[in-house]
N, C-alpha and C. Protein backbone atom coordinates (compact mmCIF):
# COMPACT_ATOMS: atom_id res chain seq x y z
N UNK A 1 85.80 40.23 85.35
CA UNK A 1 84.63 39.36 85.35
C UNK A 1 85.06 37.92 85.59
N UNK A 2 84.26 37.16 86.30
CA UNK A 2 84.56 35.76 86.56
C UNK A 2 84.25 34.94 85.33
N UNK A 3 84.66 33.64 85.38
CA UNK A 3 84.36 32.76 84.25
C UNK A 3 82.88 32.61 84.05
N UNK A 4 82.12 32.54 85.16
CA UNK A 4 80.67 32.42 85.05
C UNK A 4 80.08 33.65 84.38
N UNK A 5 80.58 34.85 84.80
CA UNK A 5 80.08 36.08 84.22
C UNK A 5 80.41 36.16 82.73
N UNK A 6 81.63 35.71 82.39
CA UNK A 6 82.01 35.71 80.97
C UNK A 6 81.08 34.82 80.15
N UNK A 7 80.77 33.65 80.70
CA UNK A 7 79.87 32.73 80.01
C UNK A 7 78.49 33.34 79.83
N UNK A 8 78.02 34.03 80.91
CA UNK A 8 76.71 34.65 80.84
C UNK A 8 76.68 35.75 79.78
N UNK A 9 77.76 36.54 79.72
CA UNK A 9 77.83 37.63 78.75
C UNK A 9 77.87 37.06 77.33
N UNK A 10 78.64 35.99 77.15
CA UNK A 10 78.73 35.38 75.82
C UNK A 10 77.38 34.82 75.39
N UNK A 11 76.69 34.19 76.33
CA UNK A 11 75.38 33.65 76.01
C UNK A 11 74.39 34.74 75.66
N UNK A 12 74.49 35.87 76.38
CA UNK A 12 73.58 36.99 76.11
C UNK A 12 73.81 37.53 74.70
N UNK A 13 75.10 37.66 74.31
CA UNK A 13 75.42 38.14 72.96
C UNK A 13 74.91 37.15 71.92
N UNK A 14 75.12 35.86 72.19
CA UNK A 14 74.65 34.83 71.26
C UNK A 14 73.14 34.86 71.12
N UNK A 15 72.44 35.07 72.25
CA UNK A 15 70.99 35.13 72.21
C UNK A 15 70.51 36.31 71.38
N UNK A 16 71.19 37.48 71.56
CA UNK A 16 70.80 38.66 70.78
C UNK A 16 71.05 38.43 69.31
N UNK A 17 72.17 37.78 68.96
CA UNK A 17 72.47 37.50 67.56
C UNK A 17 71.44 36.56 66.96
N UNK A 18 71.06 35.55 67.75
CA UNK A 18 70.07 34.59 67.27
C UNK A 18 68.73 35.27 67.02
N UNK A 19 68.38 36.21 67.94
CA UNK A 19 67.12 36.92 67.76
C UNK A 19 67.15 37.78 66.51
N UNK A 20 68.33 38.43 66.26
CA UNK A 20 68.46 39.26 65.07
C UNK A 20 68.35 38.40 63.81
N UNK A 21 69.00 37.24 63.85
CA UNK A 21 68.96 36.36 62.68
C UNK A 21 67.55 35.83 62.46
N UNK A 22 66.84 35.53 63.53
CA UNK A 22 65.52 34.92 63.39
C UNK A 22 64.46 35.93 62.97
N UNK A 23 64.71 37.22 63.17
CA UNK A 23 63.72 38.23 62.79
C UNK A 23 63.43 38.18 61.30
N UNK A 24 64.48 38.08 60.49
CA UNK A 24 64.30 38.00 59.04
C UNK A 24 63.56 36.73 58.66
N UNK A 25 63.96 35.62 59.28
CA UNK A 25 63.31 34.34 58.99
C UNK A 25 61.85 34.37 59.42
N UNK A 26 61.57 34.99 60.56
CA UNK A 26 60.19 35.07 61.04
C UNK A 26 59.34 35.92 60.12
N UNK A 27 59.88 37.04 59.68
CA UNK A 27 59.15 37.92 58.77
C UNK A 27 58.83 37.18 57.46
N UNK A 28 59.81 36.44 56.96
CA UNK A 28 59.61 35.68 55.73
C UNK A 28 58.55 34.59 55.94
N UNK A 29 58.62 33.93 57.08
CA UNK A 29 57.65 32.87 57.37
C UNK A 29 56.24 33.44 57.50
N UNK A 30 56.12 34.62 58.08
CA UNK A 30 54.80 35.26 58.19
C UNK A 30 54.25 35.61 56.82
N UNK A 31 55.11 36.09 55.92
CA UNK A 31 54.66 36.38 54.55
C UNK A 31 54.15 35.11 53.87
N UNK A 32 54.90 34.03 54.03
CA UNK A 32 54.52 32.76 53.41
C UNK A 32 53.19 32.27 53.97
N UNK A 33 53.05 32.30 55.29
CA UNK A 33 51.81 31.86 55.92
C UNK A 33 50.64 32.74 55.49
N UNK A 34 50.89 34.05 55.40
CA UNK A 34 49.83 34.98 55.00
C UNK A 34 49.40 34.72 53.57
N UNK A 35 50.36 34.52 52.66
CA UNK A 35 50.03 34.26 51.27
C UNK A 35 49.19 32.99 51.14
N UNK A 36 49.56 31.98 51.91
CA UNK A 36 48.80 30.72 51.88
C UNK A 36 47.39 30.94 52.41
N UNK A 37 47.26 31.59 53.56
CA UNK A 37 45.94 31.80 54.17
C UNK A 37 45.05 32.67 53.30
N UNK A 38 45.60 33.80 52.82
CA UNK A 38 44.80 34.69 51.99
C UNK A 38 44.39 33.99 50.69
N UNK A 39 45.32 33.19 50.13
CA UNK A 39 45.01 32.48 48.89
C UNK A 39 43.95 31.41 49.08
N UNK A 40 43.94 30.77 50.23
CA UNK A 40 43.01 29.66 50.46
C UNK A 40 41.68 30.11 51.04
N UNK A 41 41.72 31.11 51.96
CA UNK A 41 40.50 31.49 52.68
C UNK A 41 40.03 32.91 52.37
N UNK A 42 40.83 33.68 51.61
CA UNK A 42 40.47 35.06 51.35
C UNK A 42 40.80 35.97 52.52
N UNK A 43 40.59 37.25 52.32
CA UNK A 43 40.96 38.24 53.34
C UNK A 43 40.08 38.11 54.58
N UNK A 44 38.78 38.05 54.36
CA UNK A 44 37.86 38.03 55.50
C UNK A 44 37.97 36.72 56.29
N UNK A 45 38.32 35.63 55.60
CA UNK A 45 38.41 34.34 56.27
C UNK A 45 39.74 34.09 56.95
N UNK A 46 40.61 35.06 56.94
CA UNK A 46 41.94 34.92 57.53
C UNK A 46 42.10 35.91 58.68
N UNK A 47 42.63 35.44 59.79
CA UNK A 47 42.88 36.32 60.93
C UNK A 47 44.37 36.43 61.19
N UNK A 48 44.76 37.52 61.79
CA UNK A 48 46.16 37.70 62.17
C UNK A 48 46.60 36.60 63.13
N UNK A 49 45.71 36.22 64.01
CA UNK A 49 46.03 35.15 64.96
C UNK A 49 46.33 33.83 64.23
N UNK A 50 45.55 33.53 63.17
CA UNK A 50 45.80 32.31 62.40
C UNK A 50 47.18 32.35 61.74
N UNK A 51 47.50 33.48 61.14
CA UNK A 51 48.79 33.62 60.46
C UNK A 51 49.93 33.44 61.46
N UNK A 52 49.81 34.13 62.58
CA UNK A 52 50.85 34.03 63.61
C UNK A 52 50.95 32.60 64.14
N UNK A 53 49.79 31.95 64.33
CA UNK A 53 49.78 30.59 64.84
C UNK A 53 50.47 29.62 63.91
N UNK A 54 50.33 29.84 62.59
CA UNK A 54 50.99 28.96 61.62
C UNK A 54 52.51 29.02 61.76
N UNK A 55 53.01 30.17 62.18
CA UNK A 55 54.46 30.35 62.31
C UNK A 55 54.93 30.06 63.74
N UNK A 56 53.97 29.98 64.67
CA UNK A 56 54.33 29.71 66.05
C UNK A 56 54.82 30.92 66.81
N UNK A 57 54.28 32.10 66.47
CA UNK A 57 54.67 33.33 67.16
C UNK A 57 53.42 34.04 67.65
N UNK A 58 53.62 35.06 68.44
CA UNK A 58 52.50 35.84 68.95
C UNK A 58 51.98 36.77 67.86
N UNK A 59 50.68 37.01 67.86
CA UNK A 59 50.07 37.88 66.85
C UNK A 59 50.66 39.28 66.88
N UNK A 60 51.17 39.68 68.03
CA UNK A 60 51.75 41.02 68.13
C UNK A 60 52.90 41.22 67.16
N UNK A 61 53.59 40.13 66.81
CA UNK A 61 54.71 40.25 65.88
C UNK A 61 54.25 40.66 64.48
N UNK A 62 53.06 40.21 64.10
CA UNK A 62 52.53 40.59 62.80
C UNK A 62 52.37 42.11 62.73
N UNK A 63 51.81 42.67 63.80
CA UNK A 63 51.62 44.13 63.84
C UNK A 63 52.96 44.84 63.94
N UNK A 64 53.90 44.24 64.63
CA UNK A 64 55.22 44.85 64.78
C UNK A 64 55.95 44.91 63.44
N UNK A 65 55.86 43.83 62.67
CA UNK A 65 56.60 43.76 61.40
C UNK A 65 55.87 44.43 60.24
N UNK A 66 54.53 44.36 60.24
CA UNK A 66 53.79 44.83 59.06
C UNK A 66 52.80 45.96 59.34
N UNK A 67 52.51 46.20 60.61
CA UNK A 67 51.63 47.32 60.95
C UNK A 67 50.18 46.95 61.07
N UNK A 68 49.66 46.15 60.14
CA UNK A 68 48.25 45.78 60.18
C UNK A 68 48.02 44.57 59.27
N UNK A 69 46.87 43.98 59.42
CA UNK A 69 46.50 42.86 58.55
C UNK A 69 46.40 43.32 57.10
N UNK A 70 45.83 44.50 56.88
CA UNK A 70 45.68 45.01 55.52
C UNK A 70 47.05 45.29 54.89
N UNK A 71 47.99 45.82 55.68
CA UNK A 71 49.32 46.08 55.15
C UNK A 71 50.02 44.78 54.78
N UNK A 72 49.83 43.75 55.57
CA UNK A 72 50.40 42.44 55.26
C UNK A 72 49.77 41.88 53.99
N UNK A 73 48.46 42.01 53.86
CA UNK A 73 47.76 41.56 52.66
C UNK A 73 48.32 42.25 51.42
N UNK A 74 48.48 43.56 51.50
CA UNK A 74 49.02 44.31 50.37
C UNK A 74 50.46 43.88 50.05
N UNK A 75 51.21 43.55 51.11
CA UNK A 75 52.60 43.15 50.94
C UNK A 75 52.72 41.86 50.14
N UNK A 76 51.81 40.90 50.37
CA UNK A 76 51.96 39.59 49.74
C UNK A 76 51.13 39.44 48.46
N UNK A 77 50.30 40.44 48.12
CA UNK A 77 49.46 40.29 46.92
C UNK A 77 49.81 41.28 45.83
N UNK A 78 50.81 42.13 46.02
CA UNK A 78 51.20 43.06 44.97
C UNK A 78 51.69 42.30 43.74
N UNK A 79 51.11 42.59 42.59
CA UNK A 79 51.44 41.83 41.37
C UNK A 79 52.33 42.59 40.40
N UNK A 80 52.42 43.91 40.55
CA UNK A 80 53.15 44.70 39.56
C UNK A 80 54.59 44.29 39.37
N UNK A 81 55.32 44.08 40.47
CA UNK A 81 56.74 43.80 40.38
C UNK A 81 57.03 42.41 39.81
N UNK A 82 56.07 41.50 39.94
CA UNK A 82 56.28 40.15 39.44
C UNK A 82 56.62 40.17 37.95
N UNK A 83 55.98 41.09 37.22
CA UNK A 83 56.10 41.09 35.77
C UNK A 83 57.06 42.14 35.23
N UNK A 84 57.81 42.79 36.11
CA UNK A 84 58.76 43.81 35.67
C UNK A 84 59.74 43.30 34.61
N UNK A 85 60.23 42.04 34.72
CA UNK A 85 61.15 41.57 33.68
C UNK A 85 60.58 41.65 32.27
N UNK A 86 59.25 41.55 32.14
CA UNK A 86 58.64 41.66 30.82
C UNK A 86 58.89 43.02 30.19
N UNK A 87 59.18 44.01 31.03
CA UNK A 87 59.39 45.37 30.55
C UNK A 87 60.86 45.74 30.50
N UNK A 88 61.71 44.89 31.03
CA UNK A 88 63.14 45.19 31.09
C UNK A 88 63.97 44.29 30.19
N UNK A 89 63.57 43.03 30.08
CA UNK A 89 64.32 42.09 29.25
C UNK A 89 64.10 42.41 27.77
N UNK A 90 65.08 42.11 26.91
CA UNK A 90 64.81 42.19 25.47
C UNK A 90 63.63 41.28 25.12
N UNK A 91 62.82 41.68 24.16
CA UNK A 91 61.65 40.89 23.80
C UNK A 91 62.05 39.46 23.46
N UNK A 92 63.21 39.31 22.81
CA UNK A 92 63.67 37.97 22.41
C UNK A 92 63.96 37.09 23.62
N UNK A 93 64.20 37.69 24.81
CA UNK A 93 64.52 36.93 26.01
C UNK A 93 63.29 36.61 26.84
N UNK A 94 62.14 37.21 26.51
CA UNK A 94 60.92 36.98 27.30
C UNK A 94 60.50 35.51 27.31
N UNK A 95 60.58 34.78 26.19
CA UNK A 95 60.21 33.36 26.26
C UNK A 95 61.03 32.59 27.29
N UNK A 96 62.32 32.88 27.39
CA UNK A 96 63.15 32.20 28.38
C UNK A 96 62.64 32.50 29.79
N UNK A 97 62.32 33.78 30.06
CA UNK A 97 61.88 34.19 31.40
C UNK A 97 60.54 33.55 31.74
N UNK A 98 59.60 33.58 30.79
CA UNK A 98 58.27 33.02 31.06
C UNK A 98 58.33 31.51 31.23
N UNK A 99 59.12 30.83 30.40
CA UNK A 99 59.24 29.37 30.54
C UNK A 99 59.83 29.02 31.90
N UNK A 100 60.85 29.76 32.32
CA UNK A 100 61.46 29.50 33.62
C UNK A 100 60.46 29.72 34.75
N UNK A 101 59.64 30.77 34.62
CA UNK A 101 58.65 31.06 35.66
C UNK A 101 57.58 29.97 35.71
N UNK A 102 57.05 29.58 34.55
CA UNK A 102 55.98 28.59 34.52
C UNK A 102 56.47 27.21 34.93
N UNK A 103 57.65 26.83 34.48
CA UNK A 103 58.17 25.51 34.82
C UNK A 103 58.66 25.45 36.26
N UNK A 104 58.92 26.62 36.85
CA UNK A 104 59.35 26.66 38.24
C UNK A 104 58.21 26.71 39.22
N UNK A 105 56.97 26.75 38.71
CA UNK A 105 55.79 26.80 39.57
C UNK A 105 55.62 25.49 40.33
N UNK A 106 55.43 25.54 41.64
CA UNK A 106 55.18 24.29 42.39
C UNK A 106 53.98 23.55 41.82
N UNK A 107 54.13 22.26 41.59
CA UNK A 107 53.05 21.49 40.96
C UNK A 107 52.33 20.58 41.97
N UNK A 108 52.68 20.72 43.25
CA UNK A 108 52.07 19.83 44.24
C UNK A 108 50.80 20.39 44.85
N UNK A 109 50.45 21.62 44.48
CA UNK A 109 49.21 22.20 44.96
C UNK A 109 49.23 22.64 46.41
N UNK A 110 50.38 22.58 47.06
CA UNK A 110 50.44 22.92 48.48
C UNK A 110 50.42 24.43 48.71
N UNK A 111 50.79 25.18 47.69
CA UNK A 111 50.83 26.63 47.85
C UNK A 111 49.94 27.27 46.80
N UNK A 112 49.00 28.12 47.20
CA UNK A 112 48.04 28.67 46.24
C UNK A 112 48.69 29.63 45.27
N UNK A 113 48.08 29.75 44.11
CA UNK A 113 48.52 30.70 43.10
C UNK A 113 48.43 32.10 43.69
N UNK A 114 49.45 32.95 43.47
CA UNK A 114 49.44 34.28 44.11
C UNK A 114 48.24 35.12 43.75
N UNK A 115 47.76 35.02 42.52
CA UNK A 115 46.61 35.83 42.11
C UNK A 115 45.35 35.41 42.87
N UNK A 116 45.28 34.15 43.28
CA UNK A 116 44.10 33.70 44.03
C UNK A 116 43.97 34.42 45.36
N UNK A 117 45.09 34.88 45.90
CA UNK A 117 45.03 35.62 47.16
C UNK A 117 44.16 36.85 47.02
N UNK A 118 44.18 37.45 45.84
CA UNK A 118 43.35 38.63 45.58
C UNK A 118 41.95 38.22 45.15
N UNK A 119 41.86 37.30 44.20
CA UNK A 119 40.55 36.94 43.66
C UNK A 119 39.65 36.29 44.70
N UNK A 120 40.23 35.54 45.63
CA UNK A 120 39.42 34.92 46.68
C UNK A 120 39.10 35.90 47.79
N UNK A 121 39.65 37.08 47.67
CA UNK A 121 39.33 38.14 48.62
C UNK A 121 38.60 39.25 47.86
N UNK A 122 37.56 38.85 47.14
CA UNK A 122 36.89 39.79 46.24
C UNK A 122 36.28 40.98 46.97
N UNK A 123 36.10 40.84 48.29
CA UNK A 123 35.60 41.96 49.06
C UNK A 123 36.62 43.07 49.20
N UNK A 124 37.90 42.74 48.93
CA UNK A 124 38.94 43.75 49.02
C UNK A 124 39.00 44.51 47.70
N UNK A 125 38.08 45.44 47.53
CA UNK A 125 37.95 46.14 46.25
C UNK A 125 39.24 46.84 45.84
N UNK A 126 39.95 47.39 46.81
CA UNK A 126 41.18 48.11 46.48
C UNK A 126 42.23 47.16 45.93
N UNK A 127 42.33 45.96 46.51
CA UNK A 127 43.32 44.99 46.04
C UNK A 127 42.98 44.51 44.64
N UNK A 128 41.70 44.24 44.38
CA UNK A 128 41.28 43.79 43.06
C UNK A 128 41.53 44.90 42.04
N UNK A 129 41.20 46.12 42.41
CA UNK A 129 41.42 47.25 41.50
C UNK A 129 42.91 47.43 41.22
N UNK A 130 43.74 47.22 42.24
CA UNK A 130 45.18 47.35 42.05
C UNK A 130 45.70 46.27 41.11
N UNK A 131 45.20 45.04 41.29
CA UNK A 131 45.60 43.94 40.42
C UNK A 131 45.21 44.24 38.97
N UNK A 132 43.98 44.72 38.77
CA UNK A 132 43.52 45.06 37.43
C UNK A 132 44.38 46.17 36.84
N UNK A 133 44.69 47.18 37.64
CA UNK A 133 45.51 48.29 37.15
C UNK A 133 46.92 47.83 36.80
N UNK A 134 47.48 46.93 37.63
CA UNK A 134 48.82 46.40 37.36
C UNK A 134 48.85 45.68 36.02
N UNK A 135 47.84 44.85 35.77
CA UNK A 135 47.82 44.09 34.52
C UNK A 135 47.63 45.01 33.32
N UNK A 136 46.77 45.98 33.46
CA UNK A 136 46.59 46.91 32.34
C UNK A 136 47.87 47.68 32.06
N UNK A 137 48.52 48.11 33.12
CA UNK A 137 49.74 48.88 32.94
C UNK A 137 50.84 48.03 32.30
N UNK A 138 51.04 46.82 32.84
CA UNK A 138 52.14 45.98 32.36
C UNK A 138 51.85 45.43 30.97
N UNK A 139 50.68 44.84 30.78
CA UNK A 139 50.40 44.13 29.53
C UNK A 139 49.74 45.02 28.48
N UNK A 140 48.59 45.62 28.81
CA UNK A 140 47.83 46.36 27.81
C UNK A 140 48.57 47.59 27.30
N UNK A 141 49.38 48.20 28.15
CA UNK A 141 50.04 49.44 27.77
C UNK A 141 51.52 49.24 27.46
N UNK A 142 52.29 48.85 28.46
CA UNK A 142 53.74 48.89 28.31
C UNK A 142 54.29 47.73 27.48
N UNK A 143 53.81 46.51 27.73
CA UNK A 143 54.29 45.39 26.91
C UNK A 143 53.77 45.53 25.48
N UNK A 144 52.52 45.92 25.32
CA UNK A 144 51.97 46.09 23.97
C UNK A 144 52.78 47.10 23.18
N UNK A 145 53.23 48.16 23.83
CA UNK A 145 54.05 49.16 23.15
C UNK A 145 55.38 48.58 22.70
N UNK A 146 55.91 47.66 23.48
CA UNK A 146 57.18 47.03 23.12
C UNK A 146 57.02 46.07 21.94
N UNK A 147 55.87 45.45 21.85
CA UNK A 147 55.67 44.45 20.80
C UNK A 147 55.47 45.08 19.43
N UNK A 148 54.61 46.10 19.37
CA UNK A 148 54.32 46.69 18.07
C UNK A 148 53.63 45.69 17.17
N UNK A 149 53.49 46.05 15.90
CA UNK A 149 52.87 45.14 14.95
C UNK A 149 51.37 45.10 15.10
N UNK A 150 50.70 44.27 14.28
CA UNK A 150 49.24 44.19 14.33
C UNK A 150 48.73 43.58 15.64
N UNK A 151 47.65 44.15 16.15
CA UNK A 151 46.96 43.62 17.34
C UNK A 151 47.90 43.47 18.53
N UNK A 152 48.82 44.42 18.71
CA UNK A 152 49.81 44.30 19.79
C UNK A 152 49.15 44.25 21.16
N UNK A 153 48.14 45.09 21.39
CA UNK A 153 47.48 45.09 22.70
C UNK A 153 46.75 43.77 22.93
N UNK A 154 46.07 43.28 21.90
CA UNK A 154 45.35 42.00 22.03
C UNK A 154 46.33 40.87 22.30
N UNK A 155 47.45 40.83 21.59
CA UNK A 155 48.43 39.77 21.79
C UNK A 155 49.03 39.83 23.19
N UNK A 156 49.29 41.04 23.68
CA UNK A 156 49.85 41.19 25.03
C UNK A 156 48.87 40.70 26.08
N UNK A 157 47.58 41.03 25.92
CA UNK A 157 46.58 40.58 26.89
C UNK A 157 46.33 39.08 26.79
N UNK A 158 46.39 38.54 25.57
CA UNK A 158 46.27 37.09 25.42
C UNK A 158 47.44 36.37 26.09
N UNK A 159 48.62 36.96 26.00
CA UNK A 159 49.78 36.37 26.66
C UNK A 159 49.56 36.33 28.16
N UNK A 160 49.02 37.42 28.72
CA UNK A 160 48.73 37.46 30.16
C UNK A 160 47.70 36.40 30.53
N UNK A 161 46.62 36.33 29.74
CA UNK A 161 45.55 35.38 30.04
C UNK A 161 46.06 33.94 29.94
N UNK A 162 46.82 33.66 28.89
CA UNK A 162 47.33 32.31 28.69
C UNK A 162 48.33 31.93 29.77
N UNK A 163 49.20 32.86 30.13
CA UNK A 163 50.21 32.59 31.16
C UNK A 163 49.56 32.32 32.51
N UNK A 164 48.61 33.16 32.90
CA UNK A 164 47.95 32.96 34.19
C UNK A 164 47.08 31.71 34.19
N UNK A 165 46.40 31.45 33.08
CA UNK A 165 45.60 30.24 33.01
C UNK A 165 46.45 28.99 33.11
N UNK A 166 47.59 29.00 32.43
CA UNK A 166 48.49 27.85 32.47
C UNK A 166 49.01 27.62 33.88
N UNK A 167 49.44 28.70 34.54
CA UNK A 167 49.99 28.54 35.88
C UNK A 167 48.93 28.11 36.88
N UNK A 168 47.69 28.58 36.70
CA UNK A 168 46.61 28.15 37.59
C UNK A 168 46.31 26.66 37.41
N UNK A 169 46.29 26.20 36.16
CA UNK A 169 46.05 24.78 35.92
C UNK A 169 47.17 23.94 36.52
N UNK A 170 48.41 24.41 36.38
CA UNK A 170 49.55 23.67 36.92
C UNK A 170 49.47 23.55 38.44
N UNK A 171 49.04 24.64 39.11
CA UNK A 171 49.08 24.64 40.57
C UNK A 171 47.80 24.15 41.22
N UNK A 172 46.65 24.39 40.57
CA UNK A 172 45.38 24.12 41.23
C UNK A 172 44.67 22.87 40.70
N UNK A 173 44.69 22.65 39.38
CA UNK A 173 43.96 21.52 38.80
C UNK A 173 44.86 20.31 38.65
N UNK A 174 46.07 20.52 38.22
CA UNK A 174 47.12 19.49 38.15
C UNK A 174 46.66 18.25 37.37
N UNK A 175 46.27 18.42 36.09
CA UNK A 175 45.84 17.27 35.29
C UNK A 175 47.01 16.33 35.01
N UNK A 176 46.73 15.06 34.73
CA UNK A 176 47.80 14.05 34.68
C UNK A 176 48.86 14.28 33.62
N UNK A 177 48.47 14.71 32.43
CA UNK A 177 49.47 14.89 31.37
C UNK A 177 50.45 16.00 31.73
N UNK A 178 49.93 17.10 32.26
CA UNK A 178 50.81 18.20 32.67
C UNK A 178 51.70 17.80 33.84
N UNK A 179 51.15 17.03 34.76
CA UNK A 179 51.93 16.63 35.93
C UNK A 179 53.07 15.70 35.55
N UNK A 180 52.83 14.85 34.55
CA UNK A 180 53.83 13.82 34.24
C UNK A 180 54.78 14.21 33.11
N UNK A 181 54.44 15.23 32.35
CA UNK A 181 55.28 15.60 31.20
C UNK A 181 56.62 16.14 31.66
N UNK A 182 57.71 15.73 31.02
CA UNK A 182 59.02 16.29 31.37
C UNK A 182 59.10 17.76 30.98
N UNK A 183 59.92 18.51 31.71
CA UNK A 183 60.03 19.94 31.45
C UNK A 183 60.45 20.25 30.02
N UNK A 184 61.29 19.41 29.44
CA UNK A 184 61.75 19.68 28.07
C UNK A 184 60.59 19.66 27.08
N UNK A 185 59.66 18.72 27.28
CA UNK A 185 58.51 18.65 26.38
C UNK A 185 57.55 19.81 26.64
N UNK A 186 57.30 20.13 27.91
CA UNK A 186 56.44 21.27 28.22
C UNK A 186 57.01 22.55 27.63
N UNK A 187 58.30 22.74 27.77
CA UNK A 187 58.91 23.98 27.28
C UNK A 187 58.75 24.12 25.77
N UNK A 188 58.80 23.02 25.06
CA UNK A 188 58.63 23.05 23.60
C UNK A 188 57.31 23.71 23.23
N UNK A 189 56.23 23.29 23.89
CA UNK A 189 54.92 23.84 23.57
C UNK A 189 54.72 25.24 24.17
N UNK A 190 55.22 25.44 25.38
CA UNK A 190 55.13 26.77 25.98
C UNK A 190 55.81 27.81 25.10
N UNK A 191 57.00 27.48 24.65
CA UNK A 191 57.78 28.43 23.87
C UNK A 191 57.09 28.73 22.52
N UNK A 192 56.46 27.73 21.92
CA UNK A 192 55.78 27.94 20.64
C UNK A 192 54.67 28.98 20.78
N UNK A 193 53.88 28.86 21.84
CA UNK A 193 52.78 29.81 22.06
C UNK A 193 53.32 31.19 22.40
N UNK A 194 54.29 31.24 23.30
CA UNK A 194 54.84 32.53 23.73
C UNK A 194 55.45 33.28 22.55
N UNK A 195 56.23 32.59 21.76
CA UNK A 195 56.89 33.25 20.62
C UNK A 195 55.87 33.72 19.59
N UNK A 196 54.79 32.96 19.42
CA UNK A 196 53.75 33.37 18.48
C UNK A 196 53.08 34.66 18.95
N UNK A 197 52.71 34.73 20.22
CA UNK A 197 52.03 35.93 20.74
C UNK A 197 52.96 37.13 20.78
N UNK A 198 54.23 36.90 20.99
CA UNK A 198 55.19 38.01 21.00
C UNK A 198 55.54 38.47 19.59
N UNK A 199 55.16 37.68 18.59
CA UNK A 199 55.49 38.03 17.21
C UNK A 199 56.87 37.57 16.79
N UNK A 200 57.50 36.74 17.61
CA UNK A 200 58.86 36.31 17.29
C UNK A 200 58.87 35.25 16.20
N UNK A 201 57.81 34.44 16.11
CA UNK A 201 57.75 33.42 15.07
C UNK A 201 57.72 34.07 13.70
N UNK A 202 56.93 35.13 13.57
CA UNK A 202 56.85 35.83 12.30
C UNK A 202 58.18 36.45 11.92
N UNK A 203 58.93 36.93 12.94
CA UNK A 203 60.23 37.52 12.67
C UNK A 203 61.21 36.46 12.20
N UNK A 204 61.08 35.25 12.74
CA UNK A 204 62.03 34.19 12.41
C UNK A 204 61.85 33.67 11.00
N UNK A 205 60.56 33.48 10.59
CA UNK A 205 60.35 32.81 9.31
C UNK A 205 59.42 33.55 8.36
N UNK A 206 59.18 34.85 8.67
CA UNK A 206 58.36 35.65 7.77
C UNK A 206 56.88 35.38 7.91
N UNK A 207 56.47 34.68 8.94
CA UNK A 207 55.06 34.39 9.16
C UNK A 207 54.87 32.95 9.54
N UNK A 208 53.69 32.63 10.06
CA UNK A 208 53.41 31.27 10.49
C UNK A 208 52.97 30.43 9.30
N UNK A 209 53.40 29.19 9.20
CA UNK A 209 53.02 28.34 8.08
C UNK A 209 51.53 28.06 8.06
N UNK A 210 51.03 27.71 6.89
CA UNK A 210 49.62 27.42 6.75
C UNK A 210 49.35 25.93 6.83
N UNK A 211 48.17 25.59 7.35
CA UNK A 211 47.72 24.20 7.32
C UNK A 211 47.03 23.97 5.97
N UNK A 212 46.52 22.78 5.79
CA UNK A 212 45.86 22.46 4.53
C UNK A 212 44.61 23.29 4.29
N UNK A 213 43.96 23.79 5.35
CA UNK A 213 42.74 24.58 5.16
C UNK A 213 43.01 26.07 5.18
N UNK A 214 44.30 26.46 5.08
CA UNK A 214 44.64 27.87 4.98
C UNK A 214 44.84 28.57 6.29
N UNK A 215 44.68 27.86 7.43
CA UNK A 215 44.87 28.49 8.72
C UNK A 215 46.35 28.60 9.06
N UNK A 216 46.68 29.65 9.80
CA UNK A 216 48.06 29.83 10.25
C UNK A 216 48.25 29.10 11.57
N UNK A 217 49.38 28.40 11.70
CA UNK A 217 49.67 27.70 12.93
C UNK A 217 51.10 28.00 13.35
N UNK A 218 51.37 27.85 14.66
CA UNK A 218 52.71 28.07 15.15
C UNK A 218 53.60 26.91 14.73
N UNK A 219 54.89 27.22 14.52
CA UNK A 219 55.85 26.17 14.19
C UNK A 219 55.98 25.18 15.34
N UNK A 220 56.13 23.91 15.04
CA UNK A 220 56.42 22.90 16.05
C UNK A 220 57.93 22.81 16.17
N UNK A 221 58.44 23.57 17.15
CA UNK A 221 59.89 23.71 17.24
C UNK A 221 60.46 22.72 18.20
């Protein structure tokens, strides 16, 4: 082969390698664009062409990588795996995991809360039903069984409600005190609530202290 031919062959190999490397990046970018679009506009208000346009690729790539718009929607809105650590970590380690997750949430509002992708697509009955089933399975059944003690199912569901409400406020409403508070101060209060609902406060000190009117309150740790 001549020098020119060698150069052409090398360039062809480099081009193929670049395409292989970019496929993973493109797939990831499509997931990100899809999560944003579904979260902001819902399923019906989002088109494959819009998602592809956000990434700067042809819509055919969406079908090539994911098969269909519905398959892509299911790919980016599945909630079950997000909470798997709650079922695998020791209960004593759950506050660390939840604090890390909540404090790691983007606070600039540029990316919608993942659950909103489903809730804003309320016409997608299967997705909403799957989300409901995931939460019941993870919190009402499996986490509650791990907690034990009085009102375990109620405490597990309250933890889910409080966690999702907190993350939604952080990402969507962004009130000034939450936006400006340092992570160390936020974690102090987050951990107090989490440990109370998990029953860890009672394990540490034999129960929550009483206020002057006889009410039980979480320790200010």
